[in-house]
């Protein structure tokens, strides 16, 4: 039996209209995603609302490209990197996003592909245990080994050393140290001292040396960093500030206060003195909890006013108020006398200035 010609034409018309509707919907979804992704790129440039923009781009992109697309994997990684929360919820969210990206990359390219490296590093960084982190990083190093690119291998070893040292140093100290030394050996032989990779390695090598109380080695590494910035940049850099700050502590531990002073002055030139807030010490010694108070499980606090002289030393600490008794006051003054600060600068010259600090004493209950 033949279909009525009119009915057939109507059916064809509805089919065409339906197809056009889906096409329009897809086109609109793509346009909306494109706008969202551009917003994300703008947020990256301005460093404002990155997490919100990345989440929106990821959600819209996943709807456009599907669950198994490389684009979805990349958007998941972007979202994970943009998250600025550090509670358990956000750590688990980051790990989940990296894991999703990893699954996609493995399905599309295989578990030994370069495409899996970013997600493996991300999973290692937010892994729930040192063993898991080490497992993911072993895979990264194995992939890098197959590439026959020595610098890439060194970079991955530095990345592995950084994650293990920062997150799992107690359990994976030896692994982190070995990775770092191998990366550093390559950088020293093949890269200039002012390369970003060498500077990162110098910072981490200094941390390992300081942890083993090899202060001279740590000082040598950090002075290399300072020298690089002094010789190559005409502006101040946060890494240089960090190096100066750590050198102050190292020189004080070695009893070389005069050497520390040079770095106090350097920081003072970089960071303006803020009259309206408590100054941040560059080196501090924690006050000792008075033994005669321990048996009473008593807390205390001491507010002091003091001068920071032209070299960043604390002078004339005076107790303004206190709670808990004279023993707390004595301990607070003794500790504060050993602190170092960046001096105040006026018209290009270091001058003495007054500051305040409150030290709190609490019993571990």
mmCIF file of N, CA and C in Angstrom, residues 4 22 82 141 221 230 276:
data_model
loop_
_atom_site.group_PDB
_atom_site.id
_atom_site.type_symbol
_atom_site.label_atom_id
_atom_site.label_comp_id
_atom_site.label_asym_id
_atom_site.label_seq_id
_atom_site.Cartn_x
_atom_site.Cartn_y
_atom_site.Cartn_z
ATOM 1 N N UNK A 4 0.182 7.981 1.334
ATOM 2 C CA UNK A 4 -0.370 9.188 0.753
ATOM 3 C C UNK A 4 0.747 10.175 0.492
ATOM 4 N N UNK A 22 18.361 20.218 15.524
ATOM 5 C CA UNK A 22 19.522 19.654 16.215
ATOM 6 C C UNK A 22 20.805 20.367 15.807
ATOM 7 N N UNK A 82 43.009 25.272 37.997
ATOM 8 C CA UNK A 82 42.501 26.589 38.399
ATOM 9 C C UNK A 82 41.903 26.595 39.798
ATOM 10 N N UNK A 141 58.122 8.880 34.645
ATOM 11 C CA UNK A 141 59.546 8.697 34.339
ATOM 12 C C UNK A 141 59.728 7.618 33.273
ATOM 13 N N UNK A 221 73.911 27.481 47.142
ATOM 14 C CA UNK A 221 72.855 27.368 46.135
ATOM 15 C C UNK A 221 71.997 28.638 46.083
ATOM 16 N N UNK A 230 70.406 39.309 40.194
ATOM 17 C CA UNK A 230 71.157 40.564 40.212
ATOM 18 C C UNK A 230 71.784 40.863 38.853
ATOM 19 N N UNK A 276 51.008 50.659 58.866
ATOM 20 C CA UNK A 276 49.685 50.325 59.386
ATOM 21 C C UNK A 276 49.557 48.881 59.850
#
